Amino acid sequence: MSPYNLKTMRTIEEFNDKYKEYIDEDHYGMDINEPSVLAYVDQIFIDLTQIPGFKYQQIKTKYGMARVYTNLDDLMPFVGRIINQELEEKINFILKVEYELENRLASLNLDKNGKSIQSV
């Protein structure tokens, strides 16, 4: 899969459909429906899916923090745990930036897309 033929992920359904062969049985996969998170993880998965045997169970928020569950720790002890932690940190950063942007836009009476939330 070439990184130059990327389609921007907009929904968790699109993400999970694209990576369905890598979702462990009886798990639901991606559960963070934020386009910037989906785009970031999509970029990372281009490389991770090249690792023989790679699977993921869930990517979600738990108590407001990103949690990434993969089998990388089993495939590559220590390194796999670091990769999962880095993914969680980057996703948390993206979510924090998105939250701050939404709050600043709301203070200007604008929605997430920059459109007025006041009726005219």
PDB file of C-alpha atoms in Angstrom:
ATOM      1  CA  MET A   1       0.000   0.000   0.000  1.00  0.00           C
ATOM      2  CA  SER A   2       1.607   3.237  -1.104  1.00  0.00           C
ATOM      3  CA  PRO A   3       1.488   6.211   1.315  1.00  0.00           C
ATOM      4  CA  TYR A   4       0.913   8.426  -1.726  1.00  0.00           C
ATOM      5  CA  ASN A   5      -2.504   6.899  -2.470  1.00  0.00           C
ATOM      6  CA  LEU A   6      -4.067   7.869   0.848  1.00  0.00           C
ATOM      7  CA  LYS A   7      -7.723   8.658   1.268  1.00  0.00           C
ATOM      8  CA  THR A   8      -8.471  10.734   4.337  1.00  0.00           C
ATOM      9  CA  MET A   9     -10.254   8.700   6.983  1.00  0.00           C
ATOM     10  CA  ARG A  10     -13.387  10.440   8.205  1.00  0.00           C
ATOM     11  CA  THR A  11     -15.118   7.777  10.329  1.00  0.00           C
ATOM     12  CA  ILE A  12     -14.240   4.831  12.532  1.00  0.00           C
ATOM     13  CA  GLU A  13     -16.267   2.630  10.195  1.00  0.00           C
ATOM     14  CA  GLU A  14     -13.955   3.522   7.280  1.00  0.00           C
ATOM     15  CA  PHE A  15     -10.879   2.911   9.437  1.00  0.00           C
ATOM     16  CA  ASN A  16     -12.078  -0.431  10.793  1.00  0.00           C
ATOM     17  CA  ASP A  17     -13.140  -1.548   7.330  1.00  0.00           C
ATOM     18  CA  LYS A  18      -9.713  -0.704   5.894  1.00  0.00           C
ATOM     19  CA  TYR A  19      -7.907  -2.606   8.670  1.00  0.00           C
ATOM     20  CA  LYS A  20     -10.485  -5.356   9.355  1.00  0.00           C
ATOM     21  CA  GLU A  21      -7.995  -8.143   8.655  1.00  0.00           C
ATOM     22  CA  TYR A  22      -5.814  -6.806  11.509  1.00  0.00           C
ATOM     23  CA  ILE A  23      -8.556  -6.630  14.175  1.00  0.00           C
ATOM     24  CA  ASP A  24      -8.298  -9.491  16.659  1.00  0.00           C
ATOM     25  CA  GLU A  25     -11.349 -11.729  16.777  1.00  0.00           C
ATOM     26  CA  ASP A  26     -14.122 -10.547  19.132  1.00  0.00           C
ATOM     27  CA  HIS A  27     -12.776  -6.975  19.306  1.00  0.00           C
ATOM     28  CA  TYR A  28     -14.109  -3.783  17.787  1.00  0.00           C
ATOM     29  CA  GLY A  29     -10.931  -1.953  16.723  1.00  0.00           C
ATOM     30  CA  MET A  30     -10.867   1.835  16.460  1.00  0.00           C
ATOM     31  CA  ASP A  31     -13.323   3.701  18.662  1.00  0.00           C
ATOM     32  CA  ILE A  32     -12.059   7.307  18.513  1.00  0.00           C
ATOM     33  CA  ASN A  33     -14.186   9.110  15.949  1.00  0.00           C
ATOM     34  CA  GLU A  34     -11.947  12.150  15.441  1.00  0.00           C
ATOM     35  CA  PRO A  35     -10.748  12.627  11.823  1.00  0.00           C
ATOM     36  CA  SER A  36      -7.316  13.934  12.850  1.00  0.00           C
ATOM     37  CA  VAL A  37      -6.738  10.888  15.082  1.00  0.00           C
ATOM     38  CA  LEU A  38      -7.937   8.570  12.321  1.00  0.00           C
ATOM     39  CA  ALA A  39      -5.571  10.206   9.819  1.00  0.00           C
ATOM     40  CA  TYR A  40      -2.614   9.931  12.224  1.00  0.00           C
ATOM     41  CA  VAL A  41      -3.232   6.284  13.144  1.00  0.00           C
ATOM     42  CA  ASP A  42      -3.835   5.455   9.477  1.00  0.00           C
ATOM     43  CA  GLN A  43      -0.344   6.770   8.688  1.00  0.00           C
ATOM     44  CA  ILE A  44       1.185   4.696  11.502  1.00  0.00           C
ATOM     45  CA  PHE A  45      -0.718   1.560  10.504  1.00  0.00           C
ATOM     46  CA  ILE A  46       0.838   1.693   7.037  1.00  0.00           C
ATOM     47  CA  ASP A  47       4.075   0.621   8.733  1.00  0.00           C
ATOM     48  CA  LEU A  48       2.638  -1.493  11.563  1.00  0.00           C
ATOM     49  CA  THR A  49       0.685  -3.693   9.164  1.00  0.00           C
ATOM     50  CA  GLN A  50       3.989  -4.629   7.530  1.00  0.00           C
ATOM     51  CA  ILE A  51       5.009  -6.432  10.751  1.00  0.00           C
ATOM     52  CA  PRO A  52       4.214 -10.153  10.332  1.00  0.00           C
ATOM     53  CA  GLY A  53       1.415 -11.182  12.686  1.00  0.00           C
ATOM     54  CA  PHE A  54       0.416  -7.636  13.698  1.00  0.00           C
ATOM     55  CA  LYS A  55      -3.075  -7.372  15.208  1.00  0.00           C
ATOM     56  CA  TYR A  56      -4.892  -4.753  17.207  1.00  0.00           C
ATOM     57  CA  GLN A  57      -7.807  -5.138  19.548  1.00  0.00           C
ATOM     58  CA  GLN A  58      -8.940  -1.627  20.479  1.00  0.00           C
ATOM     59  CA  ILE A  59      -7.967   1.995  20.147  1.00  0.00           C
ATOM     60  CA  LYS A  60     -10.243   3.986  22.427  1.00  0.00           C
ATOM     61  CA  THR A  61     -10.436   6.546  25.175  1.00  0.00           C
ATOM     62  CA  LYS A  62     -10.769   5.346  28.748  1.00  0.00           C
ATOM     63  CA  TYR A  63     -11.305   7.908  31.503  1.00  0.00           C
ATOM     64  CA  GLY A  64     -10.463  10.635  28.986  1.00  0.00           C
ATOM     65  CA  MET A  65      -7.125   9.137  27.944  1.00  0.00           C
ATOM     66  CA  ALA A  66      -6.247   7.229  24.781  1.00  0.00           C
ATOM     67  CA  ARG A  67      -5.641   3.515  25.168  1.00  0.00           C
ATOM     68  CA  VAL A  68      -4.054   1.396  22.430  1.00  0.00           C
ATOM     69  CA  TYR A  69      -4.293  -2.376  22.620  1.00  0.00           C
ATOM     70  CA  THR A  70      -2.221  -4.356  20.112  1.00  0.00           C
ATOM     71  CA  ASN A  71      -0.174  -7.551  20.098  1.00  0.00           C
ATOM     72  CA  LEU A  72       3.073  -5.616  19.540  1.00  0.00           C
ATOM     73  CA  ASP A  73       4.264  -6.385  23.075  1.00  0.00           C
ATOM     74  CA  ASP A  74       4.028 -10.106  22.248  1.00  0.00           C
ATOM     75  CA  LEU A  75       5.679  -9.729  18.836  1.00  0.00           C
ATOM     76  CA  MET A  76       8.444  -7.379  19.982  1.00  0.00           C
ATOM     77  CA  PRO A  77       8.818  -7.333  23.780  1.00  0.00           C
ATOM     78  CA  PHE A  78       9.734  -3.914  25.190  1.00  0.00           C
ATOM     79  CA  VAL A  79       9.797  -2.202  21.769  1.00  0.00           C
ATOM     80  CA  GLY A  80       6.140  -3.072  21.192  1.00  0.00           C
ATOM     81  CA  ARG A  81       5.163  -1.536  24.540  1.00  0.00           C
ATOM     82  CA  ILE A  82       7.060   1.640  23.670  1.00  0.00           C
ATOM     83  CA  ILE A  83       5.291   1.874  20.305  1.00  0.00           C
ATOM     84  CA  ASN A  84       1.894   1.507  22.014  1.00  0.00           C
ATOM     85  CA  GLN A  85       2.825   4.178  24.588  1.00  0.00           C
ATOM     86  CA  GLU A  86       3.997   6.565  21.865  1.00  0.00           C
ATOM     87  CA  LEU A  87       0.759   6.029  19.960  1.00  0.00           C
ATOM     88  CA  GLU A  88      -1.230   6.805  23.120  1.00  0.00           C
ATOM     89  CA  GLU A  89       0.790   9.958  23.810  1.00  0.00           C
ATOM     90  CA  LYS A  90       0.398  11.265  20.252  1.00  0.00           C
ATOM     91  CA  ILE A  91      -3.333  10.507  20.189  1.00  0.00           C
ATOM     92  CA  ASN A  92      -3.751  12.269  23.551  1.00  0.00           C
ATOM     93  CA  PHE A  93      -1.909  15.296  22.159  1.00  0.00           C
ATOM     94  CA  ILE A  94      -4.126  15.386  19.057  1.00  0.00           C
ATOM     95  CA  LEU A  95      -7.267  15.093  21.209  1.00  0.00           C
ATOM     96  CA  LYS A  96      -6.062  17.889  23.483  1.00  0.00           C
ATOM     97  CA  VAL A  97      -5.398  20.194  20.519  1.00  0.00           C
ATOM     98  CA  GLU A  98      -8.827  19.392  19.028  1.00  0.00           C
ATOM     99  CA  TYR A  99     -10.486  20.109  22.401  1.00  0.00           C
ATOM    100  CA  GLU A 100      -8.658  23.436  22.740  1.00  0.00           C
ATOM    101  CA  LEU A 101      -9.578  24.447  19.190  1.00  0.00           C
ATOM    102  CA  GLU A 102     -13.224  23.612  19.751  1.00  0.00           C
ATOM    103  CA  ASN A 103     -13.267  25.643  22.983  1.00  0.00           C
ATOM    104  CA  ARG A 104     -11.632  28.653  21.365  1.00  0.00           C
ATOM    105  CA  LEU A 105     -13.987  28.508  18.411  1.00  0.00           C
ATOM    106  CA  ALA A 106     -16.972  28.193  20.769  1.00  0.00           C
ATOM    107  CA  SER A 107     -15.798  31.304  22.642  1.00  0.00           C
ATOM    108  CA  LEU A 108     -16.083  33.088  19.286  1.00  0.00           C
ATOM    109  CA  ASN A 109     -19.533  31.555  18.694  1.00  0.00           C
ATOM    110  CA  LEU A 110     -18.189  29.313  15.939  1.00  0.00           C
ATOM    111  CA  ASP A 111     -18.648  25.579  15.529  1.00  0.00           C
ATOM    112  CA  LYS A 112     -15.860  23.083  14.878  1.00  0.00           C
ATOM    113  CA  ASN A 113     -15.949  23.964  11.169  1.00  0.00           C
ATOM    114  CA  GLY A 114     -15.701  27.713  11.764  1.00  0.00           C
ATOM    115  CA  LYS A 115     -19.373  28.393  11.045  1.00  0.00           C
ATOM    116  CA  SER A 116     -21.460  30.653  13.272  1.00  0.00           C
ATOM    117  CA  ILE A 117     -23.478  28.890  15.969  1.00  0.00           C
ATOM    118  CA  GLN A 118     -25.684  31.925  16.521  1.00  0.00           C
ATOM    119  CA  SER A 119     -28.912  32.095  14.633  1.00  0.00           C
ATOM    120  CA  VAL A 120     -29.028  35.054  12.262  1.00  0.00           C
TER     121      VAL A 120
END
